[in-house]
CSV table of C-alpha atoms and ligand atoms in Angstrom, one decimal:
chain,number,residue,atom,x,y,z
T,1,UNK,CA,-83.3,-84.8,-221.4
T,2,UNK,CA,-81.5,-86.9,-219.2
T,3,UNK,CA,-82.4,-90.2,-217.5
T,4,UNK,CA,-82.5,-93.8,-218.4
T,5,UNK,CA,-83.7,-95.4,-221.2
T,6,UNK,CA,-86.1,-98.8,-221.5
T,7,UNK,CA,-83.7,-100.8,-224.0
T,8,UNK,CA,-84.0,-104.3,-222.6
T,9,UNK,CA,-87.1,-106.5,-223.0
T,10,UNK,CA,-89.2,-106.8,-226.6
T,11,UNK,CA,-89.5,-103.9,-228.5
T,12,UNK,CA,-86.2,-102.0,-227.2
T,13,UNK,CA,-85.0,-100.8,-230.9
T,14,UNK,CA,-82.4,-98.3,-232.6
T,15,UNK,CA,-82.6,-94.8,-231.2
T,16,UNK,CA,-83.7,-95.3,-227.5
T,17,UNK,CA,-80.2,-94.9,-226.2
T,18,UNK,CA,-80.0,-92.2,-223.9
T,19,UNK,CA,-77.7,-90.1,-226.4
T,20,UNK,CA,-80.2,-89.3,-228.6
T,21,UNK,CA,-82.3,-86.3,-228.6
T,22,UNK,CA,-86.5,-86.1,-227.4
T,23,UNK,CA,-87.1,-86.5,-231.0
T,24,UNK,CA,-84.8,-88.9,-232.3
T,25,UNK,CA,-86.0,-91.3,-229.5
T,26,UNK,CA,-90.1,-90.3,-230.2
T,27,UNK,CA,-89.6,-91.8,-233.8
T,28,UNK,CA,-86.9,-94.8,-233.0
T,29,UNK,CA,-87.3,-96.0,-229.4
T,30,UNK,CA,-88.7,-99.3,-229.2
T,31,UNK,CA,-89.7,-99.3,-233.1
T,32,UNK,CA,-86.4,-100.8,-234.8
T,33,UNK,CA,-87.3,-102.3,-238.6
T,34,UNK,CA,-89.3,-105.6,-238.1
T,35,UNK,CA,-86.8,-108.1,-238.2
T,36,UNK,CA,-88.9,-110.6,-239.7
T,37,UNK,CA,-90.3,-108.2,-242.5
T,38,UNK,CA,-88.1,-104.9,-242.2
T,39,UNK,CA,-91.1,-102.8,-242.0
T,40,UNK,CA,-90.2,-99.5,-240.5
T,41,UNK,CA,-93.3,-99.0,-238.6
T,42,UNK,CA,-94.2,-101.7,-235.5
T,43,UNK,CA,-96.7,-104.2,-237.1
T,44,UNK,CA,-99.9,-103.8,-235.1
T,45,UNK,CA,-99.8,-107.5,-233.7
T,46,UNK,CA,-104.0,-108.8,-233.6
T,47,UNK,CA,-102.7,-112.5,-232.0
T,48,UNK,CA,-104.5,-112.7,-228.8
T,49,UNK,CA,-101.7,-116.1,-228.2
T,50,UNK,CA,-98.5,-116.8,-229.1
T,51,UNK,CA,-97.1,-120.1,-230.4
T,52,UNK,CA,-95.2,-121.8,-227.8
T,53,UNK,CA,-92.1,-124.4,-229.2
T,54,UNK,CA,-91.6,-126.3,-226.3
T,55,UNK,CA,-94.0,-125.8,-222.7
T,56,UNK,CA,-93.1,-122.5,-221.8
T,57,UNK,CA,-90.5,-121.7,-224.5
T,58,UNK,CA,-91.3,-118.5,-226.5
T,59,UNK,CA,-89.9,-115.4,-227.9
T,60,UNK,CA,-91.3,-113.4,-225.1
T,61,UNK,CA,-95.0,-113.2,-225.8
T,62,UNK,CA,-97.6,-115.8,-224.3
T,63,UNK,CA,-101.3,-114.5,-223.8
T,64,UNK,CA,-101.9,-110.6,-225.7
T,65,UNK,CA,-103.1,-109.6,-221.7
T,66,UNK,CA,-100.0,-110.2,-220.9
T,67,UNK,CA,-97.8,-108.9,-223.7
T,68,UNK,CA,-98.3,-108.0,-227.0
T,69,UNK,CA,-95.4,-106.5,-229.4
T,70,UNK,CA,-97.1,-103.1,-230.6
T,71,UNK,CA,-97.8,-102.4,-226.9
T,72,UNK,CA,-94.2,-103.0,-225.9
T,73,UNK,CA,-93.0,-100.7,-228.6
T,74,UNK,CA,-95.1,-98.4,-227.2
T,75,UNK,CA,-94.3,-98.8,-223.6
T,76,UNK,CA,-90.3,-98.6,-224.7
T,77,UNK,CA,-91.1,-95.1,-226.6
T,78,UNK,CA,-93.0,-93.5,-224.3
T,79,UNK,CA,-90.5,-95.0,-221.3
T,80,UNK,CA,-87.7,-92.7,-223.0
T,81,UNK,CA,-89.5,-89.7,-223.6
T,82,UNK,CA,-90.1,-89.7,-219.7
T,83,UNK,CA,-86.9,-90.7,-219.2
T,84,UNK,CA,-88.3,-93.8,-216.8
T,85,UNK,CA,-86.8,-97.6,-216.4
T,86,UNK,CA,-90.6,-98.8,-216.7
T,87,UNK,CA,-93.4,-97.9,-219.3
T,88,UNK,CA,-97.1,-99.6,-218.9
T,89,UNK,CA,-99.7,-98.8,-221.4
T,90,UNK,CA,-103.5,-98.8,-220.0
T,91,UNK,CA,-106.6,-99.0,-221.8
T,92,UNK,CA,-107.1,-95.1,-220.4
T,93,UNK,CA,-105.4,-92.3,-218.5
T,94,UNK,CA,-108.0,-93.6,-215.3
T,95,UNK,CA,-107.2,-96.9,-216.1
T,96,UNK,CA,-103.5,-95.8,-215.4
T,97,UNK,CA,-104.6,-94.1,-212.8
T,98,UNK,CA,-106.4,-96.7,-211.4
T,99,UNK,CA,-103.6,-98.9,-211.1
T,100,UNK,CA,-101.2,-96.4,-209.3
T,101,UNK,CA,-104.1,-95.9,-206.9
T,102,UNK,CA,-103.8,-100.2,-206.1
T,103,UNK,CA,-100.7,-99.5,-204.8
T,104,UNK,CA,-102.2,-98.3,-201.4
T,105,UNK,CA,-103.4,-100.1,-198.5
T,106,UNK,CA,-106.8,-99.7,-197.0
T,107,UNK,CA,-106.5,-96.4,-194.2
T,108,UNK,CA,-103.5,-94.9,-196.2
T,109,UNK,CA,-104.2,-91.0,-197.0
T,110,UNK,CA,-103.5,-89.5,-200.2
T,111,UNK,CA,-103.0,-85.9,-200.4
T,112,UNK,CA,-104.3,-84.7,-203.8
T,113,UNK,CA,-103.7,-81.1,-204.7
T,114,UNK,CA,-106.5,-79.0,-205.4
T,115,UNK,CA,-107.9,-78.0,-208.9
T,116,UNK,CA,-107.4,-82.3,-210.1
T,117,UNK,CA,-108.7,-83.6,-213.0
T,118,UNK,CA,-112.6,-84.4,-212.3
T,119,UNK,CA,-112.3,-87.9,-213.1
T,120,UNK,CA,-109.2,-88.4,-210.7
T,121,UNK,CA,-111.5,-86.8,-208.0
T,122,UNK,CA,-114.6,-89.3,-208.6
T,123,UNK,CA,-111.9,-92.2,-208.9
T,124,UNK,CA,-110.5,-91.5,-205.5
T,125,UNK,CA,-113.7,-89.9,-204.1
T,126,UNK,CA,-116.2,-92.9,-205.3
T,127,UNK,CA,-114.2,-95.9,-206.3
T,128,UNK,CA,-111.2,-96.3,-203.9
T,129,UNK,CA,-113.4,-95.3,-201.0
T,130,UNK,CA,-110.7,-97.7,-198.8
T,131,UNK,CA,-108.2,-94.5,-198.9
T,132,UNK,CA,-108.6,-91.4,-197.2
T,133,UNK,CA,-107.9,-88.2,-198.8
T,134,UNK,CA,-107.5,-84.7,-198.5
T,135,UNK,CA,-108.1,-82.3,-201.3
T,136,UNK,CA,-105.5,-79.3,-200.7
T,137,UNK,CA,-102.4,-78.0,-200.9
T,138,UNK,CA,-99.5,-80.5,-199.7
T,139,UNK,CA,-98.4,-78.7,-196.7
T,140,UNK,CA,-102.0,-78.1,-195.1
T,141,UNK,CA,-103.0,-81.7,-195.7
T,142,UNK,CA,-100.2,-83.7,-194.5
T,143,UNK,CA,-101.2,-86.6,-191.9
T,144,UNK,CA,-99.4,-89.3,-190.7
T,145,UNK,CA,-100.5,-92.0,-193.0
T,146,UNK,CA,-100.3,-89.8,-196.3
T,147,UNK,CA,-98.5,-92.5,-198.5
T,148,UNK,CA,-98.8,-91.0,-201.4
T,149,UNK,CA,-99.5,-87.2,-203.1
T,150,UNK,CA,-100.7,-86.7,-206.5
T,151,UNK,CA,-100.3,-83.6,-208.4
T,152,UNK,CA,-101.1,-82.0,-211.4
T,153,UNK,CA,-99.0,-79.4,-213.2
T,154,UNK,CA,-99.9,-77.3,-215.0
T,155,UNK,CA,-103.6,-78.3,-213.0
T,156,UNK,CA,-106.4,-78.4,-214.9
T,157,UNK,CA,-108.2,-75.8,-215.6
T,158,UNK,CA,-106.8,-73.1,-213.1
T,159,UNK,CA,-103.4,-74.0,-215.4
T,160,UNK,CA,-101.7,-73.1,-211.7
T,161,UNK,CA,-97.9,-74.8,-211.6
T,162,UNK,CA,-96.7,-76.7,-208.5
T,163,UNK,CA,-92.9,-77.0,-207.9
T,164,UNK,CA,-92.5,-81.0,-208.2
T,165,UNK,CA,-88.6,-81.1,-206.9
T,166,UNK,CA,-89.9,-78.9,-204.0
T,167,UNK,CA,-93.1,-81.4,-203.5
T,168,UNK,CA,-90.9,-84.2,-204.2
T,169,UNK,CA,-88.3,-83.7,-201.2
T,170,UNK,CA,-90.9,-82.6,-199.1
T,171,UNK,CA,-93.4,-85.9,-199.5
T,172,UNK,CA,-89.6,-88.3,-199.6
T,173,UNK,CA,-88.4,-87.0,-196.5
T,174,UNK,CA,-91.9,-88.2,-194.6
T,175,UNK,CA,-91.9,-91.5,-196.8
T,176,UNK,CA,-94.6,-90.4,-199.1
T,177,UNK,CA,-94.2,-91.1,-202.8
T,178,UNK,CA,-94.8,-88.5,-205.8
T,179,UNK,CA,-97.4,-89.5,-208.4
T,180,UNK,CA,-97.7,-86.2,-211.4
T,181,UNK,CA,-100.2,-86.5,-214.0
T,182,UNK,CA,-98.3,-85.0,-216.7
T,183,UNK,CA,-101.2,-85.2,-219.6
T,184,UNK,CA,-101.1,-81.3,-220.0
T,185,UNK,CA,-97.2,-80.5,-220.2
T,186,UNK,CA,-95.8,-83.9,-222.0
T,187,UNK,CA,-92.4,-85.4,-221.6
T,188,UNK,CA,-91.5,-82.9,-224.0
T,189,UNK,CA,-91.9,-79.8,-222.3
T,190,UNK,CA,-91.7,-81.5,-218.5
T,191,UNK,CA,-89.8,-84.4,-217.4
T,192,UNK,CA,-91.1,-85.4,-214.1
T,193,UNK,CA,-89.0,-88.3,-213.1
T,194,UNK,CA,-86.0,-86.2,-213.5
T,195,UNK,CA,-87.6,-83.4,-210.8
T,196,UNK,CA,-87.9,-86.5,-208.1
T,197,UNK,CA,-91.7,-87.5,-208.8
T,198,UNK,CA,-91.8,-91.5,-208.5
T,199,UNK,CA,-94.6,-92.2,-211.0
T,200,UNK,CA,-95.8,-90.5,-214.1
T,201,UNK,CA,-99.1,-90.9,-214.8
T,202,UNK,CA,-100.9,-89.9,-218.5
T,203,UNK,CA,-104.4,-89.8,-220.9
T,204,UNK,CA,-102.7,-90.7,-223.9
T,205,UNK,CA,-105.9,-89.7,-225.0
T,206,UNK,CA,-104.6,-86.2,-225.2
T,207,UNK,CA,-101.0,-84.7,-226.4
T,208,UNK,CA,-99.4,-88.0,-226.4
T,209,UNK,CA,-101.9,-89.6,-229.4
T,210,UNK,CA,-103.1,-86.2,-230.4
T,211,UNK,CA,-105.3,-86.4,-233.3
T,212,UNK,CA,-108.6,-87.2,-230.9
T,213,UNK,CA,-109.2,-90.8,-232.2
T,214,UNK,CA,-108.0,-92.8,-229.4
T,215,UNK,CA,-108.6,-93.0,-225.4
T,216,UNK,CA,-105.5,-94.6,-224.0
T,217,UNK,CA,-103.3,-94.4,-221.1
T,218,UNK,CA,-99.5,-94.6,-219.7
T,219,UNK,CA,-97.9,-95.3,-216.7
T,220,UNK,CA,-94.0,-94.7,-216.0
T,221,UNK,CA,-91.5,-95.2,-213.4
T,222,UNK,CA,-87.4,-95.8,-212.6
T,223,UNK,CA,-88.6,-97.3,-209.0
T,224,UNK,CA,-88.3,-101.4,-209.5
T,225,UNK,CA,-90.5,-102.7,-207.3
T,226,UNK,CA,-93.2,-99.9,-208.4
T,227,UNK,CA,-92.9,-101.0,-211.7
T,228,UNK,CA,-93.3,-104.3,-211.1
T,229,UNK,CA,-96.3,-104.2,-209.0
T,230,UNK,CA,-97.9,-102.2,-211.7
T,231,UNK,CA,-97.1,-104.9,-214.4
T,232,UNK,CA,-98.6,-107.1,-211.9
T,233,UNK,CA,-101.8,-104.7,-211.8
T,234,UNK,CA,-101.4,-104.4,-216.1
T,235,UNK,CA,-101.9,-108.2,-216.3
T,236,UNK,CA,-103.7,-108.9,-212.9
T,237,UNK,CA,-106.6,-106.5,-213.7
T,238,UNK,CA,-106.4,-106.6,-216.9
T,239,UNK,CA,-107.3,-102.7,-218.2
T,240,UNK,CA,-104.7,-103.3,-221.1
T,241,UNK,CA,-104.6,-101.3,-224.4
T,242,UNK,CA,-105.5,-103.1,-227.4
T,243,UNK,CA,-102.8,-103.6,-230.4
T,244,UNK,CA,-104.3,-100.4,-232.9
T,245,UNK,CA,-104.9,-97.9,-229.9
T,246,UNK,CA,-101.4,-98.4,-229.1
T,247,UNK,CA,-100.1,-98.3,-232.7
T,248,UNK,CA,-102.5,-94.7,-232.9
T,249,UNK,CA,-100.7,-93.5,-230.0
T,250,UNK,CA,-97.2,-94.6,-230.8
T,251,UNK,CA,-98.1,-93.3,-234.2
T,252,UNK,CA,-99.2,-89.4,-232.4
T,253,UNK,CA,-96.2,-89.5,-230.6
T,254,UNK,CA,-93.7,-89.4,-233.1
T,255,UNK,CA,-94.9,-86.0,-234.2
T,256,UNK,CA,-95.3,-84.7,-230.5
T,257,UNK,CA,-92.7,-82.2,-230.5
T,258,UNK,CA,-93.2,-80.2,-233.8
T,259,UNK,CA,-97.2,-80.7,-232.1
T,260,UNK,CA,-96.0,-78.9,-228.7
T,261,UNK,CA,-94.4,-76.3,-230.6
T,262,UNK,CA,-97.2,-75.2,-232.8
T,263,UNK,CA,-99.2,-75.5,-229.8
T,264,UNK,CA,-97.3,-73.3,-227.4
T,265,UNK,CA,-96.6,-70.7,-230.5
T,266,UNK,CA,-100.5,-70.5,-231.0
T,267,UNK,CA,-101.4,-70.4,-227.4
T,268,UNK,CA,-98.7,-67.8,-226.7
T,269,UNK,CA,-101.1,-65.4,-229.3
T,270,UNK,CA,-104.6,-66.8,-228.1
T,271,UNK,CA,-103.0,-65.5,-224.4
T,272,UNK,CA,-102.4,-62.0,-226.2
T,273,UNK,CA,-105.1,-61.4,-226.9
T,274,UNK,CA,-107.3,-62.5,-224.6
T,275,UNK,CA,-105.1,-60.3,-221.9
T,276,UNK,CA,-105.9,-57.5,-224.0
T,277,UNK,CA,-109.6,-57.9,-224.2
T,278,UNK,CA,-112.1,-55.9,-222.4
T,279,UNK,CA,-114.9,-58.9,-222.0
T,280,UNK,CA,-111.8,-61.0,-220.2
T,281,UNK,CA,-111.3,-60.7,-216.8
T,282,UNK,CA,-108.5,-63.1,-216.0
T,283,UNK,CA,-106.7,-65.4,-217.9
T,284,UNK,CA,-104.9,-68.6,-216.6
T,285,UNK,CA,-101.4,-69.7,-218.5
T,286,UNK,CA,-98.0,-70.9,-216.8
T,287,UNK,CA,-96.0,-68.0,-218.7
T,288,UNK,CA,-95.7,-65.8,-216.2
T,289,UNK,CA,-94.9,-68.3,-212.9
T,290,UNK,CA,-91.3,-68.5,-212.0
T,291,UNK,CA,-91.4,-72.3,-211.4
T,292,UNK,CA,-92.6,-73.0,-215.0
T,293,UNK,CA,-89.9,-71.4,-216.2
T,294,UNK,CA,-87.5,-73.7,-214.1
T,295,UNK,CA,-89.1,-76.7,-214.8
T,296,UNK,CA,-90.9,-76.7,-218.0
T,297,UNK,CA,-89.3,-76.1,-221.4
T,298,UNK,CA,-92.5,-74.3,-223.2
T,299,UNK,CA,-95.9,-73.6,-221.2
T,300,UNK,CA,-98.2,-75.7,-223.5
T,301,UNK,CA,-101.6,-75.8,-224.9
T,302,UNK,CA,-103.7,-75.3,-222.4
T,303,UNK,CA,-105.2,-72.0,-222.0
T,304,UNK,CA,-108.2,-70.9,-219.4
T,305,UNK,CA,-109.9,-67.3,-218.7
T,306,UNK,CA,-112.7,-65.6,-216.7
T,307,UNK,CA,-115.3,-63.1,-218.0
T,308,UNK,CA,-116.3,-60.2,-216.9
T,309,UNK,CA,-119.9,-61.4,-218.0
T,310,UNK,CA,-119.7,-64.0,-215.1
T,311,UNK,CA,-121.7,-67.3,-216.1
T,312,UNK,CA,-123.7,-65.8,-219.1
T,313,UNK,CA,-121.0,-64.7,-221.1
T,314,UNK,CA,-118.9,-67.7,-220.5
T,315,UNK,CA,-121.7,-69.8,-221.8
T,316,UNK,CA,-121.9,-67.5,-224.8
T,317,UNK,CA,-118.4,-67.6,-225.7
T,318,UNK,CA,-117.8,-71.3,-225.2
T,319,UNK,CA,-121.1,-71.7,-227.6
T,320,UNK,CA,-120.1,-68.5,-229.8
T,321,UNK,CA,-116.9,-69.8,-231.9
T,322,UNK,CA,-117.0,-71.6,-234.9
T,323,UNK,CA,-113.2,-73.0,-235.6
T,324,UNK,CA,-112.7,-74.1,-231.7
T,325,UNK,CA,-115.2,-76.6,-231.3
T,326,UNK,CA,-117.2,-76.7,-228.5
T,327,UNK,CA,-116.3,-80.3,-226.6
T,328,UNK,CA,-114.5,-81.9,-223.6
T,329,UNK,CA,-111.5,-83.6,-223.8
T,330,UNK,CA,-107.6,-81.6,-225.0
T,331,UNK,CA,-104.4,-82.2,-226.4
T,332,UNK,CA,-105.2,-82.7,-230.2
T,333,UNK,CA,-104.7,-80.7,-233.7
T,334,UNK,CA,-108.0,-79.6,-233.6
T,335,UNK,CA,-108.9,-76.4,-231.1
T,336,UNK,CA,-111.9,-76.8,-228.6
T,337,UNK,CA,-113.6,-74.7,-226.2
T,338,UNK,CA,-115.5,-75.5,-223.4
T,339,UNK,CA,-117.2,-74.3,-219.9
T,340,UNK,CA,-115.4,-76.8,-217.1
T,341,UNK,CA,-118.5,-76.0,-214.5
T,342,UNK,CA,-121.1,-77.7,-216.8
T,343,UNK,CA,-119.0,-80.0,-218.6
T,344,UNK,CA,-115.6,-81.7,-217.7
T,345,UNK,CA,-115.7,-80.2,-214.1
T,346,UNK,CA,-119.1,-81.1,-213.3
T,347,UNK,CA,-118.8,-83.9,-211.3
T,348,UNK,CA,-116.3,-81.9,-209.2
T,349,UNK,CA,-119.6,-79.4,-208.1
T,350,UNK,CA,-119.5,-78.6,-204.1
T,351,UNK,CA,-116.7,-80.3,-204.2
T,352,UNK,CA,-113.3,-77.9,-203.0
T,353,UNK,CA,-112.8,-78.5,-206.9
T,354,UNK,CA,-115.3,-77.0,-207.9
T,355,UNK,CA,-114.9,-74.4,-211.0
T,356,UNK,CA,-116.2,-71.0,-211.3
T,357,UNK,CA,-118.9,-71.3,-213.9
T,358,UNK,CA,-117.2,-67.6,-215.1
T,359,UNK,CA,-114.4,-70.0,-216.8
T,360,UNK,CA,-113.6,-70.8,-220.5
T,361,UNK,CA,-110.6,-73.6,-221.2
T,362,UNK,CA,-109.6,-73.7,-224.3
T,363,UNK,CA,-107.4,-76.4,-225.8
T,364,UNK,CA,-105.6,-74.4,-228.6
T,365,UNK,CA,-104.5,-76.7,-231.8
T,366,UNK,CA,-102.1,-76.4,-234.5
T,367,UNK,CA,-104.7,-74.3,-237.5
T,368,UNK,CA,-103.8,-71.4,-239.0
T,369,UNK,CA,-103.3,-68.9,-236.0
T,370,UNK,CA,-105.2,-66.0,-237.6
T,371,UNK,CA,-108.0,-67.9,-238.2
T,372,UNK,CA,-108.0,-68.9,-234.8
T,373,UNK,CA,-107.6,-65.4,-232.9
T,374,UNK,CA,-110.4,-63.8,-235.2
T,375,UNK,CA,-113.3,-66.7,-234.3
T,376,UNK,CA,-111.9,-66.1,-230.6
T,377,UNK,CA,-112.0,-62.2,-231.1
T,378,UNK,CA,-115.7,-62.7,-233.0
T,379,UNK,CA,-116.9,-64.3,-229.9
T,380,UNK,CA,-115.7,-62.4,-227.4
T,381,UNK,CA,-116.5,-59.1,-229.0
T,382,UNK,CA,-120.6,-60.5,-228.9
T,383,UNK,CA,-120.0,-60.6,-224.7
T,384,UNK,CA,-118.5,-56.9,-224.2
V,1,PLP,C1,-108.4,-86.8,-219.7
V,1,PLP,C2,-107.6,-86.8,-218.5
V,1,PLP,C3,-107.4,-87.9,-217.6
V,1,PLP,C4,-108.3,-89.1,-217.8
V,1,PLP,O1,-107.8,-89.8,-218.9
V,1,PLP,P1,-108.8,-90.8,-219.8
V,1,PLP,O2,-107.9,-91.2,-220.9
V,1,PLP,O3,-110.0,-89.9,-220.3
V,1,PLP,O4,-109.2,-91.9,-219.0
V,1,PLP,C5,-106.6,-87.7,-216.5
V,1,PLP,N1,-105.9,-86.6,-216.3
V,1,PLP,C6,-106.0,-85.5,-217.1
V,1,PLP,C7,-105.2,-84.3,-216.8
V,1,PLP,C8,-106.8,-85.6,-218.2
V,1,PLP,O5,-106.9,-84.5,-219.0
């Protein structure tokens, strides 16, 4: 991990030095013992206003819109996993989003590579209708006024890997800038400040909280004057984070490298055996690109696959299990299953993003992995 770390402002604590390893600094940055209590978690602050001594004298916190202790703890923690100068928590990952979009002016073109995040597509497609866009891949869709490209690696749910250094030098050189959502790999397996991207993007919602009991979102950047437009945007628009969601996801962070492990271990299996299956027909997992292996440290999670039973059978399998669960959404303890074309993905229909409706993603969690590969094996034995 290399990078800087946030350790100025409120709720820059012991631990978030750059010397410290990816898990030292998911359990210590920004949460140093309360100094007014010495309670070793971050007090999940309700004050929506801050006592001022004098007119504009205060220890840092006004108006809770504006700033609010357990969110700067969290936007210091999740600053140094990403190794970035600048952390800002949203309300959700398209709030986040959102935000990074406001930093375009009306005409500019944003390339956005293929096989997105539905809701990245609608928010681009149907709300910032002032942009233009081009949904393919960076080279093909370059124009003159592209001011921005925003990828997704591993992509979701073709799990295809894009080479962000590579995407990085390309979009610099013509005065583009880099935006990566980096929900499906995490800080801890992906670091893409460090590759040359200029903003991170997240849905805490997923990995980073982890237990499915918060939607939340992050923001993170080491360019100055991008970070402080997107304060600007934090406050200015106001889609903050309240004080518990962020305490839930600083809380889910702290274990999201043990998480990542058990994760990738588990997913590594679920992957063996679905290769070896005769109702699958292809399955999708960044194992076996070369780039993954030079700019990820572990290949996630995430796990997608085709059947040979086209639509049918998908829809039988993603029904057919009874430890994955059968809804949207990723990232936490729990396994689900689900069919992208009816579900997540189904906004993105005659759309270029559109899914096959052959597909299964499955978000592998952290149970017992035998009881996970014989539910899978039950319910793709039922499809042959
Ligand atoms: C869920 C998700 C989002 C949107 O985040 P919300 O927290 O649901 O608003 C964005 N990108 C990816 C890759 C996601 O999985």
């Amino acid at each position: 991990m290399t990078g800087p770390d946030s350790e100025s402002g409120p709720g820059a604590g012991s631990g978030s030095g750059s010397g410290f390893g990816f898990e030292t600094r998911a359990i210590h940055a920004g949460q140093a013992p309360d100094p007014a209590t010495g309670a070793v978690v971050p007090p999940v602050v309700l004050a929506s206003t801050f006592a001022q001594s004098d007119i504009g004298v205060h220890q840092g916190y006004e108006y809770a819109r504006s700033g609010n202790p357990t969110r700067s703890a969290l936007e210091a923690c999740v600053a140094s996993l990403e190794g970035a100068a600048h952390g800002l928590a949203f309300s959700s990952g398209l709030a986040a989003e959102d935000a990074v979009l406001r930093l375009l002016a009306p005409g500019d073109h944003v390339v956005l590579s293929t096989d997105a995040y539905g809701g990245t597509f609608r928010l681009i497609d149907k709300v910032h209708t002032h942009l233009r866009y081009t949904a393919a891949p960076v080279a093909e869709a370059w124009q003159p006024e592209t001011r921005l490209v925003w990828l997704e690696t591993p992509t979701n749910p073709r799990l295809d890997v894009v080479d962000i250094a590579a995407v990085a030098a390309m979009a610099h050189e013509r005065g583009a800038i880099v935006v990566v959502d980096n929900t499906f790999a995490t800080p801890y397996l992906q670091t893409p400040l460090a590759l040359g991207a200029d903003v991170v993007v997240h849905s805490s919602t997923k990995y980073l909280g982890g237990h499915s009991d918060v939607v939340g979102g992050f923001a993170a950047t080491n360019d100055d004057a991008i970070g402080e437009r997107l304060r600007f945007f934090q406050n200015a628009a106001g889609a903050v984070p309240g004080p518990f969601d962020c305490y839930l996801v600083l809380r889910g962070v702290k274990t999201l490298g043990v998480r990542m492990d058990r994760h990738g271990r588990n997913a590594a299996a679920v992957v063996a055996l679905l290769r070896g299956h005769p109702a699958v027909e292809d399955v999708y997992y960044p194992d076996r690109s070369e780039v993954a292996a030079r700019q990820m440290r572990g290949f996630g999670g995430m796990v997608s696959f085709t059947l040979r039973g086209g639509e049918t059978a998908a829809r039988r399998v993603a029904a057919g299990t009874k430890v994955f669960t059968l809804a949207e959404s990723l990232g936490a303890v729990e396994s689900l299953i689900e069919h992208p074309a009816a579900m997540t993905h189904a906004s993105a229909a005659g759309s270029p993003l559109e899914i096959s409706p052959a597909l299964v993603r499955l978000s592998v969690g952290i149970e017992t992995v035998d009881d996970l590969l014989a539910d899978l094996a039950a319910a793709l034995d039922a499809v042959v």
